[in-house]
Every structure is written in C-alpha cells, then in structure tokens.
Coordinates of C-alpha atoms in Angstrom, one line a residue:
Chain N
X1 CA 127.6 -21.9 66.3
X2 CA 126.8 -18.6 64.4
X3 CA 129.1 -16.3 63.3
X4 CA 128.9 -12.5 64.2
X5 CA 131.8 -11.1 62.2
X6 CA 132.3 -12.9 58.9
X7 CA 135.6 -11.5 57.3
X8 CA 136.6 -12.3 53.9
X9 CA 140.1 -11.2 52.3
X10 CA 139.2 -7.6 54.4
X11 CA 140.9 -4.6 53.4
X12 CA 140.9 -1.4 55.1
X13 CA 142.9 1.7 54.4
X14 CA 142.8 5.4 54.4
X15 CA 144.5 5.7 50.8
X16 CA 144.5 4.0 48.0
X17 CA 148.4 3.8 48.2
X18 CA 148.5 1.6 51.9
X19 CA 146.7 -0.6 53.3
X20 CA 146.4 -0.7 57.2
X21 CA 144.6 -4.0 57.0
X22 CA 145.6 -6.7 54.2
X23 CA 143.4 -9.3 52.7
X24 CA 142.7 -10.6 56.4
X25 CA 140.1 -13.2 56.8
X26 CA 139.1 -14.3 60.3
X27 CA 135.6 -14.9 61.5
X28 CA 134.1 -14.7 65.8
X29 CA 131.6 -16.8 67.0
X30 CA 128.3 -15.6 68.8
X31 CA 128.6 -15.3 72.5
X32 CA 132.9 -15.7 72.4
X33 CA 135.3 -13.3 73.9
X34 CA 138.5 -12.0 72.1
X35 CA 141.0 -9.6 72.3
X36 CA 142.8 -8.1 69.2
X37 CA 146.5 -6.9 69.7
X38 CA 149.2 -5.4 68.1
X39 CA 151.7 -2.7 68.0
X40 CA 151.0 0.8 67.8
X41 CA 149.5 1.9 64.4
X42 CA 149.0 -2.0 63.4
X43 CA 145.6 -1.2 62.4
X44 CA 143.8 -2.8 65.8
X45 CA 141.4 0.7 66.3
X46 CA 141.2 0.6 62.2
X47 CA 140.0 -2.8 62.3
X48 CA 137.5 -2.1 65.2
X49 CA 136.1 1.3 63.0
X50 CA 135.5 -1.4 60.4
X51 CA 133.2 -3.2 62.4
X52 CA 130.8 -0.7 63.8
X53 CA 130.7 0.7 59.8
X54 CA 132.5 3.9 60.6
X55 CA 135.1 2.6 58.0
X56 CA 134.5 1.0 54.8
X57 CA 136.5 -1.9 53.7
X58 CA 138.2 -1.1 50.7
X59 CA 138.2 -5.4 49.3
X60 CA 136.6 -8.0 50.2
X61 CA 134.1 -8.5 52.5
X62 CA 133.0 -7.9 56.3
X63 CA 130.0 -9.3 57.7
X64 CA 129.0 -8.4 61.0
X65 CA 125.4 -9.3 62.5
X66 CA 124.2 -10.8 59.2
X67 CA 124.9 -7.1 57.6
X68 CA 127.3 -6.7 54.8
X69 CA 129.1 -3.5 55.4
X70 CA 131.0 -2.8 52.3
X71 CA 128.0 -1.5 50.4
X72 CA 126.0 -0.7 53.6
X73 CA 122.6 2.1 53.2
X74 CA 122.6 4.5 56.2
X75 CA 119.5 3.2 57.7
X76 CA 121.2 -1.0 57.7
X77 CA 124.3 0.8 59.3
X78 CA 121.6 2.2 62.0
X79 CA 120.4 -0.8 62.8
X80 CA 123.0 -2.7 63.3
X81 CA 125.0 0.2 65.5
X82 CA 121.2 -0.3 67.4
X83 CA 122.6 -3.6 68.3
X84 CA 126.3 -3.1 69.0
X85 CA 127.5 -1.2 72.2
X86 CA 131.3 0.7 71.9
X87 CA 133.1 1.9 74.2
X88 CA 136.1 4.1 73.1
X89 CA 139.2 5.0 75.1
X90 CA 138.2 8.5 74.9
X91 CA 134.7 8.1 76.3
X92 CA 132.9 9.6 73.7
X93 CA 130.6 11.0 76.6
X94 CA 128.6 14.2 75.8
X95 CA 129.3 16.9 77.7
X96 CA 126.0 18.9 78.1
X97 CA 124.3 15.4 79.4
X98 CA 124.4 13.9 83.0
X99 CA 125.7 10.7 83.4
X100 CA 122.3 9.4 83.7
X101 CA 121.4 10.6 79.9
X102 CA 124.2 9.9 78.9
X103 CA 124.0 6.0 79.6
X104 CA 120.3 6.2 78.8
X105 CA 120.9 7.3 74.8
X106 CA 121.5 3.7 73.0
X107 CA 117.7 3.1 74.9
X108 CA 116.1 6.2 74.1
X109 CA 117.5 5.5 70.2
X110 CA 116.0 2.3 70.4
X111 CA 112.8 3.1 71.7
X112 CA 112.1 1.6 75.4
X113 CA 109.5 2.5 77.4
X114 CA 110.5 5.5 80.1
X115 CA 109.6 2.9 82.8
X116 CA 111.8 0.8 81.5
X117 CA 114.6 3.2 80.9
X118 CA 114.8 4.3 84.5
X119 CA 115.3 1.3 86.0
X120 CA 118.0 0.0 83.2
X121 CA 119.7 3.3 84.5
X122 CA 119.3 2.8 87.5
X123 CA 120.6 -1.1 87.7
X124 CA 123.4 -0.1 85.6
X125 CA 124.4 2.9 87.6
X126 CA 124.7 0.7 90.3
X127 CA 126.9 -1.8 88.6
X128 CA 129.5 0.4 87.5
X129 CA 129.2 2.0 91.2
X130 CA 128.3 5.8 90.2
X131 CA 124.5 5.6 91.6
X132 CA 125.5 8.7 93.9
X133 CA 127.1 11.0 90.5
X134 CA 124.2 10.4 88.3
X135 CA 123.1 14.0 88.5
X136 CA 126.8 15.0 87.3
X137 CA 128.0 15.9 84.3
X138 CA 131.1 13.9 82.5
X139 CA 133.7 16.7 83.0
X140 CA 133.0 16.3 86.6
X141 CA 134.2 12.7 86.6
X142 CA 137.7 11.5 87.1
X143 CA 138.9 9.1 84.0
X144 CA 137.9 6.2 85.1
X145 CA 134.4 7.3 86.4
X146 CA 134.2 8.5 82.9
X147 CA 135.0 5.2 81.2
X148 CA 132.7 3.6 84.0
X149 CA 130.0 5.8 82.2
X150 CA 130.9 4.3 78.8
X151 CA 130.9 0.9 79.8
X152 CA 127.2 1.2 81.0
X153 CA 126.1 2.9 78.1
X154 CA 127.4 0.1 75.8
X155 CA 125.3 -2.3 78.1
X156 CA 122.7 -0.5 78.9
X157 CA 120.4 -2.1 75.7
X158 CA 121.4 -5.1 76.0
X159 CA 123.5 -5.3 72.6
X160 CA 124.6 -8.3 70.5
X161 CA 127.9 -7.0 70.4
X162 CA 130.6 -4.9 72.1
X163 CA 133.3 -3.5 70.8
X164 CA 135.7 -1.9 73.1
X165 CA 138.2 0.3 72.1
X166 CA 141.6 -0.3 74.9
X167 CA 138.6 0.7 77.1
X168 CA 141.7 0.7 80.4
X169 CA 143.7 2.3 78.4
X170 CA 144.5 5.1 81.2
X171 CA 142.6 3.7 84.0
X172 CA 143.6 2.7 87.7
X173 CA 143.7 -0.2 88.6
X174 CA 140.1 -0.2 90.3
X175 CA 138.4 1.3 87.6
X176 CA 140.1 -1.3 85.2
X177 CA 139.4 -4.3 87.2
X178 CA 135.7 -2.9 86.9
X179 CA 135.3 -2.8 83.6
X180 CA 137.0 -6.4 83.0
X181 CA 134.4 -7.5 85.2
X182 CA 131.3 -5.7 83.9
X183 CA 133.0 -7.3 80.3
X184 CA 133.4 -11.0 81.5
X185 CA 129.8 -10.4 83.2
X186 CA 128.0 -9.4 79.2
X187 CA 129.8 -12.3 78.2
X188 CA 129.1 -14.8 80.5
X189 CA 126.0 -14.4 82.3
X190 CA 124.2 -12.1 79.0
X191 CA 125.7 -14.3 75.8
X192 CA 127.4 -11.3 74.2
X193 CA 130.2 -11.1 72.2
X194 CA 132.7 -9.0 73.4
X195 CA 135.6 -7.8 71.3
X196 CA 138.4 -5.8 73.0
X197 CA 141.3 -4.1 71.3
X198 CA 143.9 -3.4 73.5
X199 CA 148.2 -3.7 74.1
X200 CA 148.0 -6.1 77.1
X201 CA 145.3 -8.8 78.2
X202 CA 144.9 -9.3 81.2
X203 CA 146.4 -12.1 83.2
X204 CA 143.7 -12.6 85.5
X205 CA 140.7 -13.5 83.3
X206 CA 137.6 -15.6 84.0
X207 CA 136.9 -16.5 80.8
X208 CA 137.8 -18.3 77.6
X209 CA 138.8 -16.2 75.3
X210 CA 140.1 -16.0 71.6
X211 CA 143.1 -13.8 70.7
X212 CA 144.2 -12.0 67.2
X213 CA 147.4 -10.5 66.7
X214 CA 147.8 -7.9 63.8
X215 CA 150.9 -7.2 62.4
X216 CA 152.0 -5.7 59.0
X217 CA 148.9 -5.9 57.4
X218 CA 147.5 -9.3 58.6
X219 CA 145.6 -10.4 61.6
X220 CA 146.3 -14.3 62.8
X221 CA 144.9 -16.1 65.7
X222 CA 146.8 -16.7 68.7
X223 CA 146.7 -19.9 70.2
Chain S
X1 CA 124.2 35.8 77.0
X2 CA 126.4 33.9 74.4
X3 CA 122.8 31.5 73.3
X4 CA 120.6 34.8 73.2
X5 CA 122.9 36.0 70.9
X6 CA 122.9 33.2 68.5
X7 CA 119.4 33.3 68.4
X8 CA 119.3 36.6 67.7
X9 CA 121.4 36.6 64.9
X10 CA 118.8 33.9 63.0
X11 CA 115.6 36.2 64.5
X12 CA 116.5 39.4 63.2
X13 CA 117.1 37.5 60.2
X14 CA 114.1 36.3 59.7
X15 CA 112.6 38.8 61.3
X16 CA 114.2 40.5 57.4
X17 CA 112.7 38.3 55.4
X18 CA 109.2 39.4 56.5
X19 CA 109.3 42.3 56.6
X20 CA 110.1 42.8 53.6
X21 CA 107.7 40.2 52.4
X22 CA 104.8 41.7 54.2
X23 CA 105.9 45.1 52.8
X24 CA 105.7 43.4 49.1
X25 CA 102.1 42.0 50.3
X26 CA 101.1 45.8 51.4
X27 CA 102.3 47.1 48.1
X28 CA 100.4 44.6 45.8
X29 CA 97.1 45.4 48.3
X30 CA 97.7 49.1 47.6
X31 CA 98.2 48.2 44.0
X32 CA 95.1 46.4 44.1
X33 CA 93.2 48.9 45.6
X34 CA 94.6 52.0 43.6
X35 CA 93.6 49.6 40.7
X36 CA 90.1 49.4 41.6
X37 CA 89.7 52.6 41.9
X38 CA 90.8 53.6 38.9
X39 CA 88.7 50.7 37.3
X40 CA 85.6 53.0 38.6
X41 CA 87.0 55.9 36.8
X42 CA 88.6 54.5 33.8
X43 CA 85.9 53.9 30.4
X44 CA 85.7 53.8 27.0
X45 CA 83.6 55.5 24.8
X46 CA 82.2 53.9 21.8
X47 CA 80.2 55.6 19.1
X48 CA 77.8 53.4 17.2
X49 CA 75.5 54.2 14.2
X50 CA 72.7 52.1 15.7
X51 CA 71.2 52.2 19.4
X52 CA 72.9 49.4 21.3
X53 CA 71.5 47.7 24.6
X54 CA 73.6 47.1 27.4
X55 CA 73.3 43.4 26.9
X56 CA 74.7 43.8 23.7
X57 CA 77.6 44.9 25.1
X58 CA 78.3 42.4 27.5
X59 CA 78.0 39.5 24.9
X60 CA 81.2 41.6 23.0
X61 CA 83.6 41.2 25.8
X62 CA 84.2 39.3 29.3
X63 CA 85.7 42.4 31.0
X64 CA 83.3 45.2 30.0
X65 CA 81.1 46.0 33.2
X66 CA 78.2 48.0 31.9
X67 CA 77.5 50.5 29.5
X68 CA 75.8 53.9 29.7
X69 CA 74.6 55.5 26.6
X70 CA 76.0 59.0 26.8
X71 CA 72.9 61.8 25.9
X72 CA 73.2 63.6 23.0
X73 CA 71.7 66.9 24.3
X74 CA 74.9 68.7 25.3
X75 CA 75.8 68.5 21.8
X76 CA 72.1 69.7 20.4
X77 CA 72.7 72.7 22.7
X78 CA 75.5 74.1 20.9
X79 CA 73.9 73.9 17.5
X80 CA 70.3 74.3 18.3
X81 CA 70.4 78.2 17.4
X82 CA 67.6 79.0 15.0
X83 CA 66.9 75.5 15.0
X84 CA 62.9 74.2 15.3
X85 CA 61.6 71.1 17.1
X86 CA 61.5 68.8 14.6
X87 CA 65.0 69.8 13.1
X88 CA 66.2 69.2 16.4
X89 CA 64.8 65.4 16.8
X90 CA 65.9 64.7 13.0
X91 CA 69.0 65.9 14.2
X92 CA 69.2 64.0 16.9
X93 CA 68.1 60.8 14.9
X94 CA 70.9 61.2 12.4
X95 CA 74.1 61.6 15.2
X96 CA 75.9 58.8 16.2
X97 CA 75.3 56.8 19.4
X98 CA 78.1 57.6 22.5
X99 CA 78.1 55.2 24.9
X100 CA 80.3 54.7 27.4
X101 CA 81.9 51.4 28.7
X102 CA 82.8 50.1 32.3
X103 CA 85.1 47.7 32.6
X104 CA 85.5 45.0 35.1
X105 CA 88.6 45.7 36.5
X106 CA 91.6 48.2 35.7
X107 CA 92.9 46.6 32.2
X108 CA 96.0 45.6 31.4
X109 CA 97.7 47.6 27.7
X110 CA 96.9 44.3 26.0
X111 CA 93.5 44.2 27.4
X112 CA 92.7 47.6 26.1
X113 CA 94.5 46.9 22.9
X114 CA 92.1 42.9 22.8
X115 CA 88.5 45.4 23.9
X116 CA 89.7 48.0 21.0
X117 CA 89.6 45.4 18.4
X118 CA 87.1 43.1 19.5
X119 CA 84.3 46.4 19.2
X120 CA 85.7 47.2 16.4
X121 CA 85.1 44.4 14.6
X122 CA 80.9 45.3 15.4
X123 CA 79.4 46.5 12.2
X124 CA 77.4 48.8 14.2
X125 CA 80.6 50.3 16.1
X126 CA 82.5 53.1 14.2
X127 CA 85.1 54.5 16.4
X128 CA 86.4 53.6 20.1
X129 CA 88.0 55.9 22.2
X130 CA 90.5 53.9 25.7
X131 CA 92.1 56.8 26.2
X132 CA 95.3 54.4 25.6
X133 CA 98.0 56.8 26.3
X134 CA 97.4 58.1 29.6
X135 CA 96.0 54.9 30.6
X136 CA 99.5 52.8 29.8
X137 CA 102.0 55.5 31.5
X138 CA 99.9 55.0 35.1
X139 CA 99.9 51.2 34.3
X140 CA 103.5 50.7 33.7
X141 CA 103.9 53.1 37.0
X142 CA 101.8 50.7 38.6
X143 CA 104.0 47.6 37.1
X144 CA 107.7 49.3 37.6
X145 CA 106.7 50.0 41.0
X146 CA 105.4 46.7 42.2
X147 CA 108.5 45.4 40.5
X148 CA 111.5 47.4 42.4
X149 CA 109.4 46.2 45.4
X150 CA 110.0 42.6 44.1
X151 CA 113.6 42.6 43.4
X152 CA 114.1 44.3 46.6
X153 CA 112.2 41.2 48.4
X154 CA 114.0 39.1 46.2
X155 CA 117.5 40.3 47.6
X156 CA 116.7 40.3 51.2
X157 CA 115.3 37.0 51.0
X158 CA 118.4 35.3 49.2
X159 CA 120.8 37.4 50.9
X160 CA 119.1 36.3 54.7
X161 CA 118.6 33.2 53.8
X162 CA 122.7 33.0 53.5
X163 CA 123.0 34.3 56.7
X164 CA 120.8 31.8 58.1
X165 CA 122.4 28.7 56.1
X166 CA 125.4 30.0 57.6
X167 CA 124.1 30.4 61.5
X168 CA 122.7 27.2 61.2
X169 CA 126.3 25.8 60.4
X170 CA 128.0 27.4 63.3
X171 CA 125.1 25.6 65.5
X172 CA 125.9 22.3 63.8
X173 CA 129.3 22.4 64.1
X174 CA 128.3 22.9 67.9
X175 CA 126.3 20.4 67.8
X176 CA 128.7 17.8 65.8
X177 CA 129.7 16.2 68.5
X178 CA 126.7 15.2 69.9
X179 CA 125.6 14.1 66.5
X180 CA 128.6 12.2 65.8
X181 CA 127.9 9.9 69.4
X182 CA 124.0 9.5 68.6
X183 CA 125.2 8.4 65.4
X184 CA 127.6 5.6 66.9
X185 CA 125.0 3.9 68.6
X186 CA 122.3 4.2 65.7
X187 CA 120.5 7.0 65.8
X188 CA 118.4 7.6 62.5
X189 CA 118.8 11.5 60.6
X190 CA 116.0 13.1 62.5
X191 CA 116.7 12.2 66.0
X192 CA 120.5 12.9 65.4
X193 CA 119.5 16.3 64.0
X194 CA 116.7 17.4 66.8
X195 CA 118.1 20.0 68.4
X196 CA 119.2 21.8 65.0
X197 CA 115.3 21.2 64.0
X198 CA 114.0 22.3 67.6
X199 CA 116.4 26.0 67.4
X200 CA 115.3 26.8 64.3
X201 CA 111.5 26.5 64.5
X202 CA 111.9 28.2 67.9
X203 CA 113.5 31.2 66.6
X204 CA 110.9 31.2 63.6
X205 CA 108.4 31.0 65.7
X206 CA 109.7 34.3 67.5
X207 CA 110.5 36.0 64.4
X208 CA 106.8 35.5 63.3
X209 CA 106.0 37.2 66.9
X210 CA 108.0 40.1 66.5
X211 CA 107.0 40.6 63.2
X212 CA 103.6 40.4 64.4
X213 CA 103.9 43.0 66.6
X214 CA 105.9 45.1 64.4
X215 CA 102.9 45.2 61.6
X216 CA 99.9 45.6 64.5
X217 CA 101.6 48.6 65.7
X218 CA 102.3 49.9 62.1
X219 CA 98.5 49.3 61.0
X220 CA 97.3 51.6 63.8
X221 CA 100.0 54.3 63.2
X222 CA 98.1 57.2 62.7
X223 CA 100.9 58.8 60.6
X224 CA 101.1 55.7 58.1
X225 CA 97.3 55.7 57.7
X226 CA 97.1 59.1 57.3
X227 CA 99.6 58.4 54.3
X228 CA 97.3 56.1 52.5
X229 CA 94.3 58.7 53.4
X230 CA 95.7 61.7 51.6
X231 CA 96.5 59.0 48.4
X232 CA 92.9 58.3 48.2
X233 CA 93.5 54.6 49.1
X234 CA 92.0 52.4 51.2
X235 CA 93.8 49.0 52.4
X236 CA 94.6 46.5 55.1
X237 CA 98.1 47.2 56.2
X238 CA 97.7 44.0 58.7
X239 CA 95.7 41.3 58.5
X240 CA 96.1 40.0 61.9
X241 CA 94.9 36.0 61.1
X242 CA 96.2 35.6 57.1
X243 CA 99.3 37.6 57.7
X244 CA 100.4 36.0 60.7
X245 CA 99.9 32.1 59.2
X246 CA 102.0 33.6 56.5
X247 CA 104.7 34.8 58.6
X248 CA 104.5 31.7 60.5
X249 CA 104.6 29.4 57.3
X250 CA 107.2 30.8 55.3
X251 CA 109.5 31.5 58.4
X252 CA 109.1 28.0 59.9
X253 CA 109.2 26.3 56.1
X254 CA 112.4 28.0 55.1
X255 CA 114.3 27.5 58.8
X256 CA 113.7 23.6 58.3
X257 CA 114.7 23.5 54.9
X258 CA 117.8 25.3 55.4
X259 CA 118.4 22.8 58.7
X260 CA 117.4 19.9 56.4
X261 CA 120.1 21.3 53.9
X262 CA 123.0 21.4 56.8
X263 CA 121.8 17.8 57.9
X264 CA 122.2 16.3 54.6
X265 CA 125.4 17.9 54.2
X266 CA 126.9 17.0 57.3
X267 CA 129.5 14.3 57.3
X268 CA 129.9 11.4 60.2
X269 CA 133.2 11.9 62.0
X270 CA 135.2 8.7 63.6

C-alpha cells in the first residue's frame, strides 16, 4: 500500500532550545483514517502544521505526497497544499466572501471549469446542509455552520489528503456528528486519507481507523 | 467612505509624481525650444585670408549649418574718403574674408570651445570670433535651471514613492488574511496577491486621468500661454496622446513594482 506521510526521526520546534516533536518516525497509509491525540501543548497542531508545510522540520525527514518538505521550494509546497484539504478549529473562513466563494477557492486555485465549480458547490452545499445560507457571509453563521463551511471547502476538490485540525472542537452535537460523517464519507466512499487531531475520538465510528498518541516529545501508535 | 479614502491617499500620490514629471518634461520642451531659437541667432564669425565656399565649411565641422560671407562694403565706406575706384577694389582685394557661421543647433561650451579649434587649425582661417562669454552665462542658465527642476522631480518622486510603499502595506496587511488562507490551500504568488495588483493599477489608472485633465486644462489657460508668448517661446505644454501613455506607463509600472516589492516581502502566517 503507498504511503502518504513518510516520517523519519521528525523534529519540529519553534527554538533551537526545545523541541515540540522528537526524533518521531511513524508513516500513514493511502486511503487510512487516523486520529492523533495528546495533551494540551503535546505538539498534535505542531505536528499537523508540519504536514501541510507551514512548519519546517528542524531533523530528519517528512514526506508527505511523494514531497520532501524539509527543503521544500514555494511552488512544490503549492502543489501539494493543491492536493491537501484542512480544516482548522478556527475556520479560517474569509470574511468578505459568501459561503459559496468561500467553499469554491481550493477549485478556483486549481483551475476547474466555472461549470464545473457550480455544481461542486452546489452538491457540497447540500451535503453539509447550508444550500439555503449560500448567499451569507461567515460572520453570519453560527459555529458550527461555520465549520460546516470548512469542511466543504477541504472537500470540495477532491483532495488526496485531509488534515483536520479538532475540527468539533466547539461544535454541538449535530454539527459534530456532521462533520464525522462528511469525514468517514471522503474516506470511505472517495479513498482519502483523513488525519484528525483532536482530545477525544469518537466512540461511535464507522470506520477503521489508526490512532497516534503524542506525549513528551514522541508520537506512538495506539493499538 | 473609509475605501475612497485609501484610494485617495495612493491617487493624489501619484497624481505628485506626474505632475511634477510632466512639469520636468514642459521645462526641457521649453529648453529645447529657447534653445533653438537661440541656435537661429547665435554665429560665429570667421575671418579668412582666402575666399571660402560654403562647402568648405561644412566639410570642417558636423554642427556648422551654413555660412554667409559677410560684405566688406560697410567697412570700404568708412575709409573710402578721397579714395578712387580702383584703390577701392585693391582695397577690397587685400582685406580679410568675414564670414559668418550657423550652427546646427545651440552648442554646448565644449562644442564652441571643439568648432574654435577645429577652424583654427585651417591655414586659410586667421581669427574666430563665438562670442564665448555671453554665450556660456545663458548656457549654464539654461543647465542650472533644468537641473533644480530635476532634483525637484527627483525628491517628489522618491519621497511619493515612500508614501505609496507604505499605503500599499496598510492594504496588505488588510489583505493578510485573505492571503494567508489562499495560501493554505496552494495558491501561487500572483493569485494570492490579486487584489493588491488590481487596487494599485486602478488607482494608477485614475491618477493618469486626473493628471490628464489637470495638463488639458493647463495647455489651454490663456494666462499660462500668454506666459510663454511674452518669453518669445513656442511649445506644447500637453501632448494629449505621448503625454498620456507616459503618465499611464510610469504610474502603472511603478504601482506594480512597489506591490511586487510588498508581495515579496510579505511573510506566510500559520
């Protein structure tokens, strides 16, 4: 099976003085589902930085998508973020856009046809049940409408990858259940590989999953 | 009201910049043209021992014009008291030769200085007048004034072009956090950056408008042209076409390099 993330004695920090992230080599399968826990400030949203290349690693090595990202050029980092969808606990929504453009940027970036824009929109509007607030902009939504906004924008491209930042974070329980389904539903029924950092998984997921647990430096799977 | 006001802060800026570079275009026009008029009065007068054709003059030096051979008879006048006929046409075969030189355009100190020796240097030419003195003090007018005029556009331009840089920032930093999301999901340098790109050609297109405007109205200002009149000088204050491509080029050039500057200097934030 191929592997999306290839990490090899990984080392991430903000100084030179402490590492948030140790020597830690793990690897993911394409098309597997896994969660990443630990404490607070154990280096979970550190590690998930790492792997869209908005964080160097300071040693070793991290392959994700066949791209080496320790000595990455800007336009290799563009490409692969083309491929990757994130969703981040705080939304990262702009705020002059509608929802609409919003979830329509990662397609615009990578170049589909209008056509085929507006009914990717559409669909996904749909899915994440918001078809009737497309005209509105983010700061009109309620949290979880917000995050529902997110979630289609990571799919809407159809991505190799998502990385999800605690993406229920401080959602109800509606909203939440949502976007565990729209996350099982890339994975299953689209191949994707989903990676989700968060405190608690779930207890009623539909799919098999792989779980890493960082603490003090290192990240070991879970069985 | 809060948008118009940002533009207008980069406008009037640029709006600066061109004016004072159209007023640095007028004066070197109005340089030009005071040269070339003084070209048509300025000469030099030669005195040769031998008769000289004008083509021999042209083959001395690139820059001399034509040559007139100034008549000796003003001179005969005076002494032709008591004189007979054929004193008077020995006479006149023994004086020198005058002649006087047009050049093709007003010369430059060194030019006169280059002309002096190079006719000097004739066997047939014994003395050359250029009138040197007077000629250098409106020269070096001409000079000192066109180069206030350039130190002055000088200064405007760097000074504006700050203000500008530093506009352009404050719309950046506005912009930063749409950047920073495009950026997340791959966006290359030019999309990322549209909107900075899109603001500041808009706003030098405008300034090119107003500036426009501003320089048809002043070219039919009676007042202004009267100016030029009463100086003897005839110029184009406005060319409508030329002037406004330059406007238009040097307004939209410098708004995207300055944009391109803040774009390259701007920093991803996670």
């Amino acid at each position: 099976m191929d592997k999306v993330i290839i990490a090899d004695n990984l080392t991430l920090a903000y100084s030179q003085s402490e590492a948030i992230i140790n020597r830690a080599s793990f690897s993911v399968n394409s098309g597997s589902f896994v969660f990443i826990t630990g404490a607070s400030g154990s280096g979970k949203s550190t590690l998930l930085k790492s792997l869209y290349g908005a964080l160097k690693p300071n040693g070793g090595s991290l392959v994700v998508g066949g791209v080496e990202l320790k000595k990455v050029s800007n336009s290799k980092l563009n490409f692969l973020r083309r491929h990757i969808g994130i969703v981040f606990q705080d939304y990262k929504l702009v705020r002059e856009w509608t929802i609409e453009k919003n979830i329509m940027l990662p397609l615009i970036i990578n170049g589909y046809e209008k056509n085929v824009i507006t009914s990717q929109v559409d669909s996904l509007l749909q899915h994440v049940r918001l078809k009737h607030q497309a005209g509105k902009y983010p700061q009109e939504l309620s949290g979880g409408e917000q995050q529902r906004v997110a979630m289609a924008r990571a799919l809407s491209h159809n991505p190799i990858l998502i990385l999800a930042d605690e993406p229920t974070g401080n959602l109800d329980d509606y909203s939440s259940q949502l976007i565990w389904n729209l996350l099982e539903g890339a994975n299953t029924q689209l191949k994707t590989t989903v990676i989700v950092v968060t405190h608690n998984i779930p207890k009623n997921m539909n799919v098999n999953y792989k779980h890493f647990h960082i603490e003090y430096g290192s990240i070991r799977e879970v069985n | 009201m809060k948008s118009i006001k940002n533009h207008l802060s980069l406008v009037i800026a640029l709006v600066s910049i061109l004016f004072s570079l159209q007023v640095l275009v007028i004066t070197d026009r109005a340089i030009m043209s005071y040269k070339e008029q003084l070209a048509s009065q300025y000469s030099v007068v030669v005195v040769a021992k031998v008769s000289l054709k004008q083509e021999q003059f042209l083959k001395m030096d690139p820059l001399i014009k034509s040559a007139t051979a100034l008549s000796p008879d003003d001179v005969i006048k005076r002494l032709n008291s008591g004189m007979d006929k054929k004193n008077i046409e020995l006479l006149k075969l023994t004086l020198p030769k005058f002649y006087k030189l047009h050049l093709k355009h007003y010369p430059t100190p060194q030019e006169v200085q280059d002309l002096t020796k190079k006719l000097l240097k004739q066997k047939s030419i014994v003395k050359v007048e250029n009138f040197a003195h007077t000629h250098d003090l409106v020269y070096k007018l001409l000079v000192l004034f066109k180069t206030i005029i350039v130190i002055f556009t000088v200064a405007v331009f760097v000074v504006t072009s700050l203000l500008i840089f530093k506009e352009l920032r404050i719309w950046q930093f506005k912009h930063s956090e749409r950047m920073n999301i495009m950026g997340l999901f791959g966006a290359p340098m030019w999309l990322r950056s549209a909107v900075l790109f899109r603001l500041a050609i808009v706003d030098a297109i405008i300034a090119s408008i107003v500036s426009f405007v501003v320089f048809v109205y002043l070219s039919t200002n009676s007042w202004l042209l009267e100016q030029f009149k009463t100086l003897n000088i005839e110029l184009v204050i406005f060319n409508p076409i030329d002037d406004l491509v330059m406007f238009l080029g040097v307004s939209v050039i410098l708004a995207t390099i300055l944009a391109t500057m803040i774009v390259l200097w701007h920093k991803e934030e996670v």
